[in-house]
PDB file of C-alpha atoms in Angstrom:
ATOM      1  CA  MET W   1       0.662   2.094   6.786  1.00 44.00           C
ATOM      2  CA  SER W   2      -1.550  -1.089   5.842  1.00 48.00           C
ATOM      3  CA  THR W   3      -2.518  -2.185   2.564  1.00 46.00           C
ATOM      4  CA  LEU W   4      -6.036  -1.715   3.814  1.00 48.00           C
ATOM      5  CA  GLU W   5      -5.515   2.047   4.555  1.00 78.00           C
ATOM      6  CA  LEU W   6      -3.739   2.705   1.196  1.00 84.00           C
ATOM      7  CA  ARG W   7      -6.945   1.033  -0.323  1.00 86.00           C
ATOM      8  CA  GLN W   8      -9.352   3.334   1.856  1.00 88.00           C
ATOM      9  CA  LEU W   9      -7.414   6.448   0.230  1.00 89.00           C
ATOM     10  CA  LYS W  10      -7.938   4.966  -3.098  1.00 88.00           C
ATOM     11  CA  TYR W  11     -11.427   4.776  -2.326  1.00 90.00           C
ATOM     12  CA  VAL W  12     -11.634   8.321  -0.953  1.00 91.00           C
ATOM     13  CA  LEU W  13     -10.351   9.549  -4.410  1.00 88.00           C
ATOM     14  CA  ALA W  14     -12.598   7.395  -6.452  1.00 89.00           C
ATOM     15  CA  VAL W  15     -15.574   8.800  -4.583  1.00 90.00           C
ATOM     16  CA  ALA W  16     -14.443  12.494  -4.815  1.00 89.00           C
ATOM     17  CA  GLU W  17     -13.683  12.084  -8.578  1.00 85.00           C
ATOM     18  CA  ALA W  18     -16.777  10.115  -9.472  1.00 86.00           C
ATOM     19  CA  GLY W  19     -19.236  12.309  -7.351  1.00 86.00           C
ATOM     20  CA  SER W  20     -21.232   9.229  -6.433  1.00 87.00           C
ATOM     21  CA  PHE W  21     -20.609   5.882  -4.547  1.00 90.00           C
ATOM     22  CA  THR W  22     -22.359   3.933  -7.128  1.00 88.00           C
ATOM     23  CA  GLN W  23     -20.270   5.035  -9.940  1.00 87.00           C
ATOM     24  CA  ALA W  24     -17.113   5.145  -7.977  1.00 88.00           C
ATOM     25  CA  ALA W  25     -17.825   1.291  -7.249  1.00 89.00           C
ATOM     26  CA  GLN W  26     -18.389   0.599 -10.863  1.00 89.00           C
ATOM     27  CA  ASN W  27     -15.025   2.514 -11.655  1.00 85.00           C
ATOM     28  CA  ILE W  28     -12.915   0.579  -9.263  1.00 87.00           C
ATOM     29  CA  HIS W  29     -14.879  -2.828  -9.684  1.00 87.00           C
ATOM     30  CA  ILE W  30     -16.046  -3.507  -5.939  1.00 90.00           C
ATOM     31  CA  SER W  31     -19.615  -3.488  -4.914  1.00 89.00           C
ATOM     32  CA  GLN W  32     -21.098  -0.284  -3.651  1.00 88.00           C
ATOM     33  CA  PRO W  33     -21.880  -1.566  -0.003  1.00 89.00           C
ATOM     34  CA  SER W  34     -18.139  -2.717   0.206  1.00 89.00           C
ATOM     35  CA  LEU W  35     -16.941   0.830  -0.777  1.00 89.00           C
ATOM     36  CA  SER W  36     -19.491   2.496   1.446  1.00 90.00           C
ATOM     37  CA  GLN W  37     -18.596   0.277   4.438  1.00 90.00           C
ATOM     38  CA  GLN W  38     -14.656   1.169   3.773  1.00 89.00           C
ATOM     39  CA  ILE W  39     -15.304   4.925   3.579  1.00 91.00           C
ATOM     40  CA  ARG W  40     -17.269   4.694   7.010  1.00 90.00           C
ATOM     41  CA  LEU W  41     -14.437   3.008   8.745  1.00 89.00           C
ATOM     42  CA  LEU W  42     -12.106   5.627   7.603  1.00 89.00           C
ATOM     43  CA  GLU W  43     -14.394   8.632   8.762  1.00 88.00           C
ATOM     44  CA  LYS W  44     -14.653   6.575  12.185  1.00 88.00           C
ATOM     45  CA  GLU W  45     -11.120   6.505  12.370  1.00 88.00           C
ATOM     46  CA  LEU W  46     -10.312   9.763  11.374  1.00 88.00           C
ATOM     47  CA  GLY W  47     -13.280  11.219  13.451  1.00 89.00           C
ATOM     48  CA  VAL W  48     -14.767  13.550  10.689  1.00 92.00           C
ATOM     49  CA  GLU W  49     -17.266  13.279   7.804  1.00 92.00           C
ATOM     50  CA  LEU W  50     -15.489  13.133   4.501  1.00 92.00           C
ATOM     51  CA  PHE W  51     -18.804  13.038   2.337  1.00 92.00           C
ATOM     52  CA  ARG W  52     -22.344  14.179   2.919  1.00 90.00           C
ATOM     53  CA  ARG W  53     -24.733  11.815   1.446  1.00 85.00           C
ATOM     54  CA  GLY W  54     -27.976  13.068   0.340  1.00 80.00           C
ATOM     55  CA  PRO W  55     -30.858  12.474  -2.281  1.00 77.00           C
ATOM     56  CA  GLY W  56     -28.839  14.957  -4.756  1.00 74.00           C
ATOM     57  CA  GLY W  57     -25.894  12.857  -4.557  1.00 78.00           C
ATOM     58  CA  VAL W  58     -22.556  13.079  -2.675  1.00 88.00           C
ATOM     59  CA  GLN W  59     -20.813  16.167  -1.610  1.00 89.00           C
ATOM     60  CA  ILE W  60     -17.324  16.179  -0.211  1.00 91.00           C
ATOM     61  CA  THR W  61     -16.841  18.027   2.833  1.00 92.00           C
ATOM     62  CA  PRO W  62     -14.004  20.602   3.967  1.00 93.00           C
ATOM     63  CA  ALA W  63     -12.443  17.605   5.907  1.00 92.00           C
ATOM     64  CA  GLY W  64     -12.881  15.571   2.481  1.00 90.00           C
ATOM     65  CA  GLU W  65     -11.210  18.106   0.693  1.00 92.00           C
ATOM     66  CA  ILE W  66      -8.186  17.879   2.812  1.00 92.00           C
ATOM     67  CA  ALA W  67      -8.467  14.045   2.859  1.00 90.00           C
ATOM     68  CA  VAL W  68      -8.472  14.007  -1.010  1.00 89.00           C
ATOM     69  CA  ARG W  69      -5.533  16.407  -1.260  1.00 87.00           C
ATOM     70  CA  GLN W  70      -3.448  14.447   1.400  1.00 89.00           C
ATOM     71  CA  ALA W  71      -4.347  11.000  -0.321  1.00 88.00           C
ATOM     72  CA  ARG W  72      -3.179  12.131  -3.523  1.00 82.00           C
ATOM     73  CA  ALA W  73       0.082  13.218  -2.509  1.00 84.00           C
ATOM     74  CA  VAL W  74       0.629  10.012  -0.515  1.00 86.00           C
ATOM     75  CA  LEU W  75      -0.454   7.795  -3.285  1.00 82.00           C
ATOM     76  CA  ARG W  76       1.534   9.521  -5.705  1.00 77.00           C
ATOM     77  CA  ASN W  77       4.773   9.273  -3.237  1.00 80.00           C
ATOM     78  CA  ILE W  78       4.199   5.805  -2.871  1.00 81.00           C
ATOM     79  CA  ALA W  79       3.754   5.174  -6.764  1.00 69.00           C
ATOM     80  CA  GLY W  80       7.113   6.703  -7.096  1.00 67.00           C
ATOM     81  CA  MET W  81       8.714   4.781  -4.427  1.00 75.00           C
ATOM     82  CA  ARG W  82       7.320   1.705  -6.024  1.00 67.00           C
ATOM     83  CA  GLN W  83       8.879   2.736  -9.316  1.00 56.00           C
ATOM     84  CA  GLU W  84      12.402   3.445  -8.026  1.00 64.00           C
ATOM     85  CA  LEU W  85      12.132  -0.090  -6.293  1.00 67.00           C
ATOM     86  CA  ASP W  86      10.916  -1.604  -9.364  1.00 61.00           C
ATOM     87  CA  ASP W  87      13.804  -0.416 -11.528  1.00 58.00           C
ATOM     88  CA  LEU W  88      16.236  -1.267  -8.457  1.00 56.00           C
ATOM     89  CA  ASN W  89      14.754  -4.854  -8.646  1.00 66.00           C
ATOM     90  CA  GLU W  90      14.979  -5.155 -12.584  1.00 65.00           C
ATOM     91  CA  LEU W  91      11.053  -5.463 -12.944  1.00 71.00           C
ATOM     92  CA  LYS W  92      11.447  -3.495 -16.054  1.00 73.00           C
ATOM     93  CA  HIS W  93      12.142  -7.022 -17.861  1.00 73.00           C
ATOM     94  CA  GLY W  94      11.147 -10.466 -17.305  1.00 76.00           C
ATOM     95  CA  SER W  95       8.261 -12.832 -18.001  1.00 82.00           C
ATOM     96  CA  VAL W  96       5.634 -14.810 -16.122  1.00 88.00           C
ATOM     97  CA  THR W  97       4.085 -17.882 -17.140  1.00 90.00           C
ATOM     98  CA  ILE W  98       0.381 -18.553 -16.105  1.00 96.00           C
ATOM     99  CA  GLY W  99      -1.596 -21.528 -16.314  1.00 95.00           C
ATOM    100  CA  THR W 100      -5.324 -21.781 -16.338  1.00 94.00           C
ATOM    101  CA  LEU W 101      -8.413 -23.744 -16.849  1.00 89.00           C
ATOM    102  CA  PRO W 102     -10.175 -22.356 -20.085  1.00 84.00           C
ATOM    103  CA  MET W 103     -13.679 -21.677 -18.013  1.00 83.00           C
ATOM    104  CA  THR W 104     -11.863 -20.108 -15.269  1.00 86.00           C
ATOM    105  CA  GLY W 105      -9.185 -17.842 -16.614  1.00 88.00           C
ATOM    106  CA  GLY W 106     -11.549 -15.858 -19.023  1.00 87.00           C
ATOM    107  CA  GLN W 107     -13.450 -14.706 -15.975  1.00 87.00           C
ATOM    108  CA  ILE W 108     -10.400 -13.953 -13.514  1.00 91.00           C
ATOM    109  CA  LEU W 109      -7.410 -12.850 -15.343  1.00 93.00           C
ATOM    110  CA  PRO W 110      -8.258 -10.157 -17.832  1.00 93.00           C
ATOM    111  CA  PRO W 111      -8.827  -7.271 -15.128  1.00 92.00           C
ATOM    112  CA  VAL W 112      -5.538  -8.388 -13.562  1.00 94.00           C
ATOM    113  CA  LEU W 113      -3.322  -8.721 -16.690  1.00 94.00           C
ATOM    114  CA  ALA W 114      -4.689  -5.479 -17.768  1.00 94.00           C
ATOM    115  CA  ALA W 115      -3.557  -3.855 -14.620  1.00 92.00           C
ATOM    116  CA  PHE W 116      -0.261  -5.686 -14.443  1.00 93.00           C
ATOM    117  CA  THR W 117       0.727  -4.924 -18.128  1.00 93.00           C
ATOM    118  CA  HIS W 118      -0.009  -1.316 -17.082  1.00 92.00           C
ATOM    119  CA  SER W 119       2.184  -1.390 -14.280  1.00 89.00           C
ATOM    120  CA  TYR W 120       5.008  -3.462 -15.678  1.00 89.00           C
ATOM    121  CA  PRO W 121       4.860  -3.028 -19.362  1.00 90.00           C
ATOM    122  CA  GLY W 122       8.320  -4.715 -19.881  1.00 86.00           C
ATOM    123  CA  ILE W 123       7.238  -7.984 -18.303  1.00 88.00           C
ATOM    124  CA  ARG W 124       5.766 -10.452 -20.850  1.00 87.00           C
ATOM    125  CA  ILE W 125       2.954 -12.670 -19.856  1.00 93.00           C
ATOM    126  CA  HIS W 126       2.689 -16.242 -21.102  1.00 92.00           C
ATOM    127  CA  LEU W 127      -0.724 -17.920 -20.751  1.00 94.00           C
ATOM    128  CA  VAL W 128      -1.313 -21.728 -20.793  1.00 93.00           C
ATOM    129  CA  GLU W 129      -4.697 -22.938 -21.032  1.00 92.00           C
ATOM    130  CA  GLU W 130      -5.374 -26.555 -20.526  1.00 89.00           C
ATOM    131  CA  ARG W 131      -7.857 -29.044 -19.249  1.00 86.00           C
ATOM    132  CA  THR W 132      -7.388 -30.104 -15.500  1.00 87.00           C
ATOM    133  CA  PRO W 133      -5.211 -33.224 -16.185  1.00 86.00           C
ATOM    134  CA  GLN W 134      -3.010 -31.447 -18.499  1.00 88.00           C
ATOM    135  CA  LEU W 135      -2.540 -28.262 -16.343  1.00 92.00           C
ATOM    136  CA  LEU W 136      -1.934 -30.375 -13.426  1.00 91.00           C
ATOM    137  CA  ALA W 137       1.005 -32.042 -15.541  1.00 88.00           C
ATOM    138  CA  VAL W 138       2.533 -28.990 -16.493  1.00 87.00           C
ATOM    139  CA  THR W 139       2.427 -27.134 -12.971  1.00 91.00           C
ATOM    140  CA  LEU W 140       3.913 -30.309 -11.330  1.00 88.00           C
ATOM    141  CA  ALA W 141       6.644 -30.275 -13.873  1.00 84.00           C
ATOM    142  CA  GLY W 142       7.388 -26.604 -13.018  1.00 85.00           C
ATOM    143  CA  GLN W 143       6.360 -25.335 -16.366  1.00 85.00           C
ATOM    144  CA  THR W 144       4.189 -22.380 -15.121  1.00 90.00           C
ATOM    145  CA  ASP W 145       4.938 -20.080 -12.521  1.00 91.00           C
ATOM    146  CA  PHE W 146       1.359 -20.167 -11.160  1.00 94.00           C
ATOM    147  CA  SER W 147      -1.811 -21.962 -12.256  1.00 96.00           C
ATOM    148  CA  LEU W 148      -5.345 -21.221 -11.413  1.00 95.00           C
ATOM    149  CA  LEU W 149      -6.905 -24.573 -10.221  1.00 93.00           C
ATOM    150  CA  THR W 150      -9.699 -25.738  -8.073  1.00 90.00           C
ATOM    151  CA  LEU W 151      -9.896 -27.816  -4.853  1.00 88.00           C
ATOM    152  CA  PRO W 152      -9.128 -30.320  -4.071  1.00 85.00           C
ATOM    153  CA  LEU W 153      -5.494 -30.581  -4.619  1.00 87.00           C
ATOM    154  CA  GLU W 154      -3.853 -33.515  -3.109  1.00 85.00           C
ATOM    155  CA  TYR W 155      -0.362 -33.425  -4.611  1.00 89.00           C
ATOM    156  CA  GLU W 156       2.620 -32.871  -1.838  1.00 90.00           C
ATOM    157  CA  GLU W 157       4.584 -31.198  -4.705  1.00 90.00           C
ATOM    158  CA  LEU W 158       2.264 -28.294  -4.970  1.00 94.00           C
ATOM    159  CA  THR W 159       1.482 -25.392  -2.598  1.00 94.00           C
ATOM    160  CA  TRP W 160      -1.430 -23.286  -3.074  1.00 95.00           C
ATOM    161  CA  GLU W 161      -3.502 -20.246  -1.529  1.00 94.00           C
ATOM    162  CA  PRO W 162      -7.190 -19.930  -2.011  1.00 93.00           C
ATOM    163  CA  LEU W 163      -8.370 -17.056  -4.420  1.00 92.00           C
ATOM    164  CA  ILE W 164     -12.093 -17.065  -4.789  1.00 90.00           C
ATOM    165  CA  GLU W 165     -14.858 -19.083  -3.381  1.00 91.00           C
ATOM    166  CA  GLU W 166     -17.899 -18.695  -5.370  1.00 91.00           C
ATOM    167  CA  GLU W 167     -21.412 -20.593  -5.360  1.00 93.00           C
ATOM    168  CA  LEU W 168     -22.307 -22.915  -7.732  1.00 95.00           C
ATOM    169  CA  LEU W 169     -25.743 -21.891  -9.068  1.00 94.00           C
ATOM    170  CA  LEU W 170     -28.426 -24.007 -10.702  1.00 95.00           C
ATOM    171  CA  ALA W 171     -29.035 -23.035 -14.342  1.00 94.00           C
ATOM    172  CA  VAL W 172     -32.633 -23.720 -15.797  1.00 94.00           C
ATOM    173  CA  PRO W 173     -34.558 -22.764 -18.597  1.00 93.00           C
ATOM    174  CA  VAL W 174     -36.857 -19.862 -18.291  1.00 90.00           C
ATOM    175  CA  GLY W 175     -40.170 -20.950 -17.102  1.00 89.00           C
ATOM    176  CA  HIS W 176     -38.809 -24.271 -15.370  1.00 91.00           C
ATOM    177  CA  LYS W 177     -40.618 -25.447 -12.491  1.00 90.00           C
ATOM    178  CA  LEU W 178     -37.755 -24.544 -10.102  1.00 91.00           C
ATOM    179  CA  ALA W 179     -37.564 -21.093 -11.278  1.00 85.00           C
ATOM    180  CA  GLY W 180     -39.710 -19.235  -8.732  1.00 77.00           C
ATOM    181  CA  ALA W 181     -39.807 -22.083  -6.156  1.00 75.00           C
ATOM    182  CA  GLY W 182     -38.482 -21.021  -2.442  1.00 77.00           C
ATOM    183  CA  GLY W 183     -35.662 -22.484  -0.799  1.00 85.00           C
ATOM    184  CA  VAL W 184     -34.523 -24.556  -3.789  1.00 92.00           C
ATOM    185  CA  THR W 185     -31.748 -27.364  -2.793  1.00 94.00           C
ATOM    186  CA  LEU W 186     -29.539 -29.249  -5.242  1.00 95.00           C
ATOM    187  CA  LYS W 187     -31.350 -32.575  -4.189  1.00 95.00           C
ATOM    188  CA  ASP W 188     -34.631 -30.965  -5.679  1.00 94.00           C
ATOM    189  CA  ALA W 189     -32.624 -31.279  -9.212  1.00 94.00           C
ATOM    190  CA  ALA W 190     -32.027 -35.016  -8.483  1.00 94.00           C
ATOM    191  CA  GLY W 191     -34.884 -36.034 -11.013  1.00 93.00           C
ATOM    192  CA  GLU W 192     -33.721 -33.405 -13.711  1.00 95.00           C
ATOM    193  CA  GLU W 193     -31.571 -34.306 -16.804  1.00 95.00           C
ATOM    194  CA  PHE W 194     -27.986 -32.564 -16.536  1.00 96.00           C
ATOM    195  CA  VAL W 195     -25.839 -31.125 -19.001  1.00 96.00           C
ATOM    196  CA  LEU W 196     -22.262 -31.540 -17.851  1.00 96.00           C
ATOM    197  CA  LEU W 197     -18.766 -30.949 -18.914  1.00 93.00           C
ATOM    198  CA  LYS W 198     -17.024 -34.126 -19.993  1.00 91.00           C
ATOM    199  CA  THR W 199     -15.518 -36.406 -17.355  1.00 88.00           C
ATOM    200  CA  GLY W 200     -11.799 -35.463 -16.746  1.00 83.00           C
ATOM    201  CA  ASN W 201     -12.704 -31.853 -16.616  1.00 84.00           C
ATOM    202  CA  GLY W 202     -12.206 -30.431 -13.147  1.00 84.00           C
ATOM    203  CA  PHE W 203     -15.551 -28.536 -12.983  1.00 90.00           C
ATOM    204  CA  ARG W 204     -17.344 -31.878 -13.910  1.00 92.00           C
ATOM    205  CA  THR W 205     -15.506 -33.502 -10.951  1.00 91.00           C
ATOM    206  CA  VAL W 206     -16.700 -30.785  -8.544  1.00 92.00           C
ATOM    207  CA  CYS W 207     -20.316 -31.082  -9.990  1.00 94.00           C
ATOM    208  CA  ASP W 208     -20.313 -34.891  -9.750  1.00 95.00           C
ATOM    209  CA  ALA W 209     -19.161 -34.509  -6.039  1.00 94.00           C
ATOM    210  CA  LYS W 210     -21.479 -31.819  -5.065  1.00 95.00           C
ATOM    211  CA  CYS W 211     -24.446 -34.018  -6.517  1.00 96.00           C
ATOM    212  CA  MET W 212     -23.386 -37.159  -4.595  1.00 95.00           C
ATOM    213  CA  ALA W 213     -23.045 -35.137  -1.480  1.00 95.00           C
ATOM    214  CA  ALA W 214     -26.674 -34.309  -2.118  1.00 95.00           C
ATOM    215  CA  GLY W 215     -27.610 -37.666  -2.437  1.00 95.00           C
ATOM    216  CA  PHE W 216     -27.823 -38.324  -5.989  1.00 96.00           C
ATOM    217  CA  THR W 217     -25.765 -39.217  -8.922  1.00 95.00           C
ATOM    218  CA  PRO W 218     -26.922 -36.539 -11.732  1.00 95.00           C
ATOM    219  CA  ASN W 219     -28.578 -38.119 -14.970  1.00 95.00           C
ATOM    220  CA  CYS W 220     -26.265 -36.653 -17.524  1.00 95.00           C
ATOM    221  CA  VAL W 221     -27.735 -36.398 -21.009  1.00 95.00           C
ATOM    222  CA  PHE W 222     -25.269 -34.422 -22.766  1.00 94.00           C
ATOM    223  CA  GLU W 223     -21.684 -33.899 -22.238  1.00 95.00           C
ATOM    224  CA  THR W 224     -19.440 -30.935 -23.578  1.00 93.00           C
ATOM    225  CA  ASP W 225     -16.090 -29.547 -23.406  1.00 89.00           C
ATOM    226  CA  ASN W 226     -17.267 -26.074 -23.192  1.00 89.00           C
ATOM    227  CA  ILE W 227     -19.441 -24.194 -20.483  1.00 90.00           C
ATOM    228  CA  GLU W 228     -20.892 -21.888 -22.920  1.00 90.00           C
ATOM    229  CA  THR W 229     -22.117 -24.931 -24.785  1.00 92.00           C
ATOM    230  CA  ALA W 230     -23.835 -26.304 -21.600  1.00 93.00           C
ATOM    231  CA  LYS W 231     -25.517 -22.973 -21.049  1.00 92.00           C
ATOM    232  CA  ALA W 232     -26.810 -22.845 -24.523  1.00 92.00           C
ATOM    233  CA  LEU W 233     -28.440 -26.393 -24.382  1.00 94.00           C
ATOM    234  CA  VAL W 234     -30.077 -25.409 -21.022  1.00 94.00           C
ATOM    235  CA  SER W 235     -31.412 -22.332 -22.791  1.00 92.00           C
ATOM    236  CA  ALA W 236     -32.835 -24.832 -25.378  1.00 92.00           C
ATOM    237  CA  GLY W 237     -34.626 -26.609 -22.936  1.00 92.00           C
ATOM    238  CA  MET W 238     -32.182 -29.837 -23.115  1.00 93.00           C
ATOM    239  CA  GLY W 239     -31.416 -29.958 -19.248  1.00 94.00           C
ATOM    240  CA  VAL W 240     -30.130 -28.240 -16.352  1.00 96.00           C
ATOM    241  CA  THR W 241     -26.537 -27.595 -15.093  1.00 96.00           C
ATOM    242  CA  LEU W 242     -24.456 -25.850 -12.334  1.00 96.00           C
ATOM    243  CA  VAL W 243     -22.576 -22.741 -13.213  1.00 94.00           C
ATOM    244  CA  PRO W 244     -20.048 -20.834 -10.970  1.00 93.00           C
ATOM    245  CA  GLU W 245     -21.216 -17.235 -10.225  1.00 90.00           C
ATOM    246  CA  LEU W 246     -18.361 -15.579 -12.004  1.00 88.00           C
ATOM    247  CA  ILE W 247     -19.469 -17.353 -15.263  1.00 89.00           C
ATOM    248  CA  ALA W 248     -22.878 -16.599 -14.747  1.00 87.00           C
ATOM    249  CA  GLY W 249     -21.903 -12.912 -14.399  1.00 82.00           C
ATOM    250  CA  ILE W 250     -22.269 -12.424 -10.865  1.00 76.00           C
ATOM    251  CA  THR W 251     -19.792 -11.101  -8.654  1.00 68.00           C
ATOM    252  CA  PRO W 252     -19.111 -13.714  -5.598  1.00 65.00           C
ATOM    253  CA  GLN W 253     -20.226 -11.830  -2.515  1.00 57.00           C
ATOM    254  CA  ALA W 254     -18.874 -12.566   1.073  1.00 49.00           C
ATOM    255  CA  ASN W 255     -21.923 -11.476   2.817  1.00 46.00           C
ATOM    256  CA  THR W 256     -24.712 -14.423   2.250  1.00 48.00           C
ATOM    257  CA  THR W 257     -27.422 -12.783   4.408  1.00 48.00           C
ATOM    258  CA  HIS W 258     -29.425 -10.691   1.832  1.00 50.00           C
ATOM    259  CA  LYS W 259     -28.573 -12.536  -1.726  1.00 58.00           C
ATOM    260  CA  GLN W 260     -31.015 -12.412  -4.257  1.00 54.00           C
ATOM    261  CA  GLN W 261     -32.351 -15.994  -4.926  1.00 51.00           C
ATOM    262  CA  PHE W 262     -33.044 -15.800  -8.830  1.00 46.00           C
ATOM    263  CA  TYR W 263     -31.204 -14.186 -11.635  1.00 50.00           C
ATOM    264  CA  ARG W 264     -32.178 -13.831 -15.274  1.00 54.00           C
ATOM    265  CA  GLY W 265     -29.368 -14.849 -17.403  1.00 52.00           C
ATOM    266  CA  THR W 266     -28.794 -14.259 -21.032  1.00 61.00           C
ATOM    267  CA  ALA W 267     -30.371 -16.523 -23.881  1.00 67.00           C
ATOM    268  CA  GLY W 268     -33.268 -17.824 -21.711  1.00 84.00           C
ATOM    269  CA  ILE W 269     -31.872 -18.884 -18.604  1.00 89.00           C
ATOM    270  CA  THR W 270     -32.693 -18.346 -14.811  1.00 90.00           C
ATOM    271  CA  TYR W 271     -29.970 -18.994 -12.460  1.00 91.00           C
ATOM    272  CA  ILE W 272     -31.136 -20.250  -8.837  1.00 92.00           C
ATOM    273  CA  ARG W 273     -29.105 -19.762  -5.718  1.00 91.00           C
ATOM    274  CA  LEU W 274     -29.233 -23.198  -3.800  1.00 93.00           C
ATOM    275  CA  GLN W 275     -29.992 -23.873  -0.169  1.00 90.00           C
ATOM    276  CA  PRO W 276     -27.371 -24.621   1.234  1.00 92.00           C
ATOM    277  CA  ALA W 277     -25.047 -23.200  -1.319  1.00 91.00           C
ATOM    278  CA  PRO W 278     -22.526 -25.626  -3.188  1.00 94.00           C
ATOM    279  CA  THR W 279     -19.446 -23.596  -3.659  1.00 93.00           C
ATOM    280  CA  ARG W 280     -16.141 -24.407  -5.503  1.00 92.00           C
ATOM    281  CA  THR W 281     -12.704 -22.822  -4.342  1.00 92.00           C
ATOM    282  CA  VAL W 282     -10.363 -21.508  -7.127  1.00 93.00           C
ATOM    283  CA  VAL W 283      -6.816 -21.385  -6.066  1.00 94.00           C
ATOM    284  CA  VAL W 284      -3.604 -20.112  -7.290  1.00 95.00           C
ATOM    285  CA  ALA W 285      -0.772 -22.878  -7.128  1.00 95.00           C
ATOM    286  CA  TRP W 286       2.698 -23.442  -7.788  1.00 95.00           C
ATOM    287  CA  ARG W 287       5.209 -26.097  -7.377  1.00 90.00           C
ATOM    288  CA  ARG W 288       6.687 -25.868  -3.858  1.00 90.00           C
ATOM    289  CA  ASP W 289      10.452 -25.925  -5.197  1.00 85.00           C
ATOM    290  CA  HIS W 290       9.908 -23.806  -8.176  1.00 84.00           C
ATOM    291  CA  TYR W 291      11.713 -20.583  -8.246  1.00 81.00           C
ATOM    292  CA  LEU W 292       9.864 -17.544  -8.494  1.00 83.00           C
ATOM    293  CA  SER W 293      11.337 -14.531 -10.135  1.00 82.00           C
ATOM    294  CA  LYS W 294      10.612 -10.917  -8.859  1.00 83.00           C
ATOM    295  CA  ALA W 295       8.236 -10.693 -11.849  1.00 86.00           C
ATOM    296  CA  ALA W 296       6.386 -13.569 -10.693  1.00 88.00           C
ATOM    297  CA  HIS W 297       6.245 -12.431  -7.251  1.00 89.00           C
ATOM    298  CA  ALA W 298       4.816  -9.092  -8.499  1.00 90.00           C
ATOM    299  CA  PHE W 299       2.286 -10.943 -10.633  1.00 94.00           C
ATOM    300  CA  HIS W 300       1.272 -12.890  -7.590  1.00 94.00           C
ATOM    301  CA  ARG W 301       0.878 -10.043  -5.488  1.00 92.00           C
ATOM    302  CA  GLN W 302      -1.298  -8.172  -7.965  1.00 92.00           C
ATOM    303  CA  LEU W 303      -3.625 -11.148  -8.537  1.00 93.00           C
ATOM    304  CA  ALA W 304      -4.289 -11.511  -4.814  1.00 91.00           C
ATOM    305  CA  GLU W 305      -4.725  -8.081  -4.033  1.00 89.00           C
ATOM    306  CA  TYR W 306      -7.430  -7.718  -7.080  1.00 88.00           C
ATOM    307  CA  TRP W 307      -9.593 -10.772  -5.771  1.00 86.00           C
ATOM    308  CA  THR W 308      -9.031 -10.826  -2.119  1.00 78.00           C
ATOM    309  CA  GLN W 309      -9.911  -6.911  -1.383  1.00 65.00           C
TER     310      GLN W 309
END
């Protein structure tokens, strides 16, 4: 049975237990359209209707009752198998060292760490938070098992896998002239004063590159080490900045067809989706010749499963 099919069984249980697609999606931290699509795919494969959708909510069908009962049994057996294999592979003890950029780890790691420590309570997690140059140095030295970094990465010693591609939103003060305008491009902000992270920060490099690709050098009037400070300065009307979706509190979406263009942020900020959308790619990277323990492999698997589902 594939990972996708196992995930579908978990989705069936989530909907049955929550009694609604919306609540189930919130409980398992995916979008409601994605959940509905996966249930429809499973229903098509099985040739039966598992849930009846109506104004009064979701009702489980007789076929759905059978699917729920069998899904619980399958997942329980798989959980037991994994537990026995984990014990055999000595995953009751060990440690994993994860490197991260401060502005990235706070958005990506918490749900994964919570799930991982629940599954593997005997494995210790060590976090290393550094700015890009320092994090690259410890990763290249093999002092982390994995590090969360952003592209581009041009080091032969490292191997990496893409984890998340997210849009960069233009953050402007509420009432700004671009807030409400249609089809805003990054070049439309060429005449604005920017608040950016300090030179040497990986995200500053990304922002400078995106602006240069749009045909201008940003007029940076304030530099800071902290993206939250940058957002606060934008809120105070001191300039504009670029903010990744996750830090804006928006879950990255693969479907770009019907995305909302404007978002009201906290503390007097409006986030604008740009056309075309600049993006950044967060990757999980490690030294190519670094030995990865079974515990490290388990963490890598859980990290990828959570963010690439």
